[in-house]
Amino acid sequence: MENKTLMQYFEWYLPENGLHWQRCEAQAKTLREAGIDAVWLPPAYKGAGGAKSVGYDVYDTYDLGEFDQKGTVRTKYGTREDYLNAVKALKAAGIKVLTDIVLNQMMGADETEEVAAEENAQHNRELEVQENLTISAWTKFTFPGRKGKYSDFCWSAGNFSGTDWDEKTRKGGIFKFEGKEWSRQTDTENVNYDYLMGVDLDMNAPQTVQALENWGKWYLDTVGMDGFRLDAVKHISHDFYEYWLKQMRAYAGRDLFAVGEYWSPDLQRLLKYLEEVGDSMSLFDVPLHFAFLSAATSNGNFDMGSIFRDSLVKVRPDRAVTFVDNHDTQPGQALVSFIPAWFKPIAYALILLRADGIPCVFYGDYYGIPHDGIAPVSGLRALLKLRKDWAYGEQRDYFDDSSLVGFVRLGDEEHPNSGMAVLMTDSVAGKKRMEMGSRFAGAALYDALGRFSEPVILDEDGAGEFPVQGGSVSVWVLEPVYRAICTQIEF
Ligand code: CA
């Protein structure tokens, strides 16, 4: 898996024109050439929001844009046929496909049911504030538009543990259904964070787990994906995902990659979760994202020498998917914590050019986010190409200063002209001496990101004084690499 690169192929505000799958199909070859090995596609099934749904308000997981439900046949991204064509094109281009699996909550039920319930406190979900309620809950999913095609399973109150809306009194609250318990195998925010939104799937109900297993097998047969991105895992029993992944891998007869979204800046929670799920998945390196945010918003006073200190990639490089931003952290979204533009090239250099972890490039960083007037990240395409072709060999770190930090890759025989010196700072311009070994003795290195026009000439030990501009990153490479980047990449 050396130098594999993942891309999140969507952002929140894509146009609602049903053309995304077609765009993806058309771009498959280009993405492969740019250095993308795998893509994470958005949730492909019909959401309660119909043609406007980004996909996290799950209505019918069997409707991939095929049935007239929620006011539309296609999803925001296109039809089922478009989706399957996009997957086919990606695979043909040599790109692996990860599907987004959203199994915590459902929304947009077809009918309500009368359900006995208690109300729990918003900030203590284990605390009952009102008992013996009978609420009218949106729990009955009959999928009249699909008419039983692929599965005649209908969801009802017994499949869920609670909700946040009583239709009878038109009142919100955290309602736990009678006879149900929130799973304790979840995050402890709000004392118990099993419930997130919509109607919460009850993973203690065997018929719920069976339904999700049946669906997973159907989805595998239909799409033939190579792996999964698992949504909101901290709100779902860890036993469930360990079990479900085991079933999916056994059914597929191959190792399906999985990366879970456990949204917490606390490394210890991530490590505990990995243990709880028996290492059956990787996790997004959320602590590293927050380190990037701190660094980018500290006016040059962040300790760059410690940027990886509490990251997952440092402790569990074998289980870390590193990223800079995603559809939830972008402006206007639920977990908004968007990394400021000036720091983005630094953050991407830190996830793309180093040996550890699987980096995930955000669509909104690669193409920009027109909805918010955000431009593509400067130099990102160059960094991807540098990773694909030249970021190889032993890595030596120079995280020995509170501002000016760097690392070198010594290159290897297999990749001609590979190796590089990477230097960055969150503060003012500076210089650092770094050594690249005897293979680079006397070499002239050029800045592939184009911030400097003069080369750095290395001495007989392969060492040199590398400069960097203030609040910036430079990547020093051999001349043929510099030329290849300059001629192929538009900055
Ligand atoms: Ca849950």
CSV table of N, CA and C in Angstrom, one decimal, residues 233 257-275 277 279 281-292 306-323 351 356-358:
chain,number,residue,atom,x,y,z
A,233,VAL,N,-19.4,6.6,13.3
A,233,VAL,CA,-19.2,5.4,14.0
A,233,VAL,C,-19.3,5.6,15.5
A,257,PHE,N,-11.3,-2.6,2.3
A,257,PHE,CA,-10.8,-1.6,3.2
A,257,PHE,C,-11.9,-0.8,3.9
A,258,ALA,N,-11.7,-0.4,5.1
A,258,ALA,CA,-12.8,0.4,5.7
A,258,ALA,C,-12.1,1.5,6.6
A,259,VAL,N,-12.7,2.7,6.5
A,259,VAL,CA,-12.3,3.8,7.3
A,259,VAL,C,-13.5,4.4,8.0
A,260,GLY,N,-13.4,4.5,9.3
A,260,GLY,CA,-14.5,5.0,10.1
A,260,GLY,C,-14.3,6.5,10.4
A,261,GLU,N,-15.5,7.2,10.5
A,261,GLU,CA,-15.5,8.6,10.9
A,261,GLU,C,-15.8,8.6,12.4
A,262,TYR,N,-14.8,8.7,13.2
A,262,TYR,CA,-15.0,8.8,14.7
A,262,TYR,C,-14.6,10.3,15.0
A,263,TRP,N,-15.6,11.2,15.0
A,263,TRP,CA,-15.3,12.6,15.1
A,263,TRP,C,-14.9,13.0,16.5
A,264,SER,N,-13.6,12.9,16.8
A,264,SER,CA,-13.1,13.4,18.1
A,264,SER,C,-11.7,13.9,17.9
A,265,PRO,N,-11.3,15.0,18.5
A,265,PRO,CA,-9.9,15.4,18.5
A,265,PRO,C,-9.1,14.7,19.5
A,266,ASP,N,-9.7,13.8,20.3
A,266,ASP,CA,-9.0,13.1,21.3
A,266,ASP,C,-8.4,11.8,20.9
A,267,LEU,N,-7.1,11.8,20.7
A,267,LEU,CA,-6.4,10.6,20.2
A,267,LEU,C,-6.7,9.3,21.1
A,268,GLN,N,-6.9,9.5,22.4
A,268,GLN,CA,-7.1,8.3,23.2
A,268,GLN,C,-8.5,7.7,22.9
A,269,ARG,N,-9.4,8.5,22.5
A,269,ARG,CA,-10.7,7.9,22.1
A,269,ARG,C,-10.6,7.1,20.9
A,270,LEU,N,-9.8,7.6,19.9
A,270,LEU,CA,-9.6,6.9,18.7
A,270,LEU,C,-8.9,5.5,18.9
A,271,LEU,N,-7.9,5.6,19.8
A,271,LEU,CA,-7.2,4.4,20.1
A,271,LEU,C,-8.1,3.3,20.8
A,272,LYS,N,-8.9,3.8,21.7
A,272,LYS,CA,-9.8,2.9,22.4
A,272,LYS,C,-10.8,2.3,21.4
A,273,TYR,N,-11.3,3.1,20.5
A,273,TYR,CA,-12.3,2.6,19.5
A,273,TYR,C,-11.6,1.5,18.6
A,274,LEU,N,-10.4,1.8,18.2
A,274,LEU,CA,-9.7,0.8,17.4
A,274,LEU,C,-9.6,-0.6,18.1
A,275,GLU,N,-9.3,-0.5,19.4
A,275,GLU,CA,-9.2,-1.7,20.2
A,275,GLU,C,-10.6,-2.3,20.3
A,277,VAL,N,-13.1,-2.3,18.2
A,277,VAL,CA,-13.5,-2.9,17.0
A,277,VAL,C,-12.5,-3.9,16.5
A,279,ASP,N,-9.5,-3.6,15.6
A,279,ASP,CA,-8.7,-3.2,14.5
A,279,ASP,C,-9.3,-3.5,13.1
A,281,MET,N,-11.0,-1.7,11.2
A,281,MET,CA,-11.1,-0.6,10.3
A,281,MET,C,-10.0,0.4,10.6
A,282,SER,N,-9.7,1.3,9.7
A,282,SER,CA,-8.9,2.5,9.9
A,282,SER,C,-9.8,3.6,10.4
A,283,LEU,N,-9.2,4.7,10.9
A,283,LEU,CA,-9.9,5.9,11.3
A,283,LEU,C,-9.3,7.1,10.6
A,284,PHE,N,-10.2,8.1,10.4
A,284,PHE,CA,-9.7,9.4,10.0
A,284,PHE,C,-8.9,10.0,11.1
A,285,ASP,N,-7.8,10.7,10.8
A,285,ASP,CA,-7.0,11.3,11.8
A,285,ASP,C,-7.5,12.7,12.2
A,286,VAL,N,-8.6,12.7,12.9
A,286,VAL,CA,-9.3,13.9,13.4
A,286,VAL,C,-8.3,14.8,14.2
A,287,PRO,N,-7.6,14.2,15.2
A,287,PRO,CA,-6.6,15.0,16.0
A,287,PRO,C,-5.7,15.8,15.1
A,288,LEU,N,-5.2,15.2,14.0
A,288,LEU,CA,-4.3,15.9,13.1
A,288,LEU,C,-4.9,17.1,12.4
A,289,HIS,N,-6.2,16.9,12.0
A,289,HIS,CA,-7.0,18.0,11.4
A,289,HIS,C,-7.0,19.2,12.4
A,290,PHE,N,-7.3,18.9,13.6
A,290,PHE,CA,-7.3,20.0,14.6
A,290,PHE,C,-6.0,20.6,14.9
A,291,ALA,N,-4.9,19.8,14.8
A,291,ALA,CA,-3.6,20.4,15.0
A,291,ALA,C,-3.3,21.3,13.8
A,292,PHE,N,-3.7,21.0,12.6
A,292,PHE,CA,-3.6,21.9,11.4
A,292,PHE,C,-4.4,23.2,11.7
A,306,SER,N,5.7,20.1,17.2
A,306,SER,CA,4.8,19.1,17.9
A,306,SER,C,3.6,18.8,17.0
A,307,ILE,N,3.6,19.2,15.8
A,307,ILE,CA,2.4,19.1,15.0
A,307,ILE,C,1.8,17.7,14.9
A,308,PHE,N,2.7,16.7,14.9
A,308,PHE,CA,2.2,15.3,14.9
A,308,PHE,C,2.0,14.7,16.3
A,309,ARG,N,2.3,15.4,17.3
A,309,ARG,CA,2.4,14.9,18.7
A,309,ARG,C,1.2,14.0,19.1
A,310,ASP,N,0.0,14.5,18.9
A,310,ASP,CA,-1.2,13.8,19.4
A,310,ASP,C,-2.0,13.2,18.2
A,311,SER,N,-1.3,12.9,17.1
A,311,SER,CA,-2.0,12.5,15.9
A,311,SER,C,-2.1,10.9,15.9
A,312,LEU,N,-3.1,10.4,15.2
A,312,LEU,CA,-3.2,9.0,15.0
A,312,LEU,C,-2.1,8.4,14.1
A,313,VAL,N,-1.7,9.2,13.1
A,313,VAL,CA,-0.7,8.7,12.1
A,313,VAL,C,0.6,8.5,12.8
A,314,LYS,N,0.9,9.2,13.9
A,314,LYS,CA,2.1,9.0,14.6
A,314,LYS,C,2.1,7.7,15.4
A,315,VAL,N,1.0,7.5,16.1
A,315,VAL,CA,0.9,6.3,17.0
A,315,VAL,C,0.5,5.0,16.2
A,316,ARG,N,-0.5,5.2,15.3
A,316,ARG,CA,-1.0,4.0,14.5
A,316,ARG,C,-1.0,4.3,13.0
A,317,PRO,N,0.3,4.5,12.5
A,317,PRO,CA,0.3,4.8,11.0
A,317,PRO,C,-0.4,3.8,10.2
A,318,ASP,N,-0.5,2.5,10.7
A,318,ASP,CA,-1.1,1.5,9.9
A,318,ASP,C,-2.6,1.6,9.9
A,319,ARG,N,-3.2,2.5,10.7
A,319,ARG,CA,-4.7,2.6,10.8
A,319,ARG,C,-5.1,4.0,10.6
A,320,ALA,N,-4.3,4.9,10.1
A,320,ALA,CA,-4.6,6.3,10.0
A,320,ALA,C,-4.9,6.7,8.5
A,321,VAL,N,-6.0,7.4,8.3
A,321,VAL,CA,-6.3,8.1,7.1
A,321,VAL,C,-6.3,9.6,7.4
A,322,THR,N,-5.2,10.2,6.9
A,322,THR,CA,-5.0,11.6,7.2
A,322,THR,C,-5.8,12.5,6.2
A,323,PHE,N,-6.2,13.6,6.6
A,323,PHE,CA,-7.0,14.5,5.8
A,323,PHE,C,-6.8,16.0,6.3
A,351,ILE,N,0.7,15.7,4.7
A,351,ILE,CA,0.0,14.4,4.6
A,351,ILE,C,0.4,13.7,3.3
A,356,ASP,N,4.0,7.9,6.1
A,356,ASP,CA,3.0,7.2,6.9
A,356,ASP,C,1.5,7.6,6.6
A,357,GLY,N,0.6,6.7,6.8
A,357,GLY,CA,-0.8,7.0,6.7
A,357,GLY,C,-1.3,7.0,5.3
A,358,ILE,N,-2.6,6.9,5.1
A,358,ILE,CA,-3.2,7.1,3.8
A,358,ILE,C,-3.8,8.4,3.7
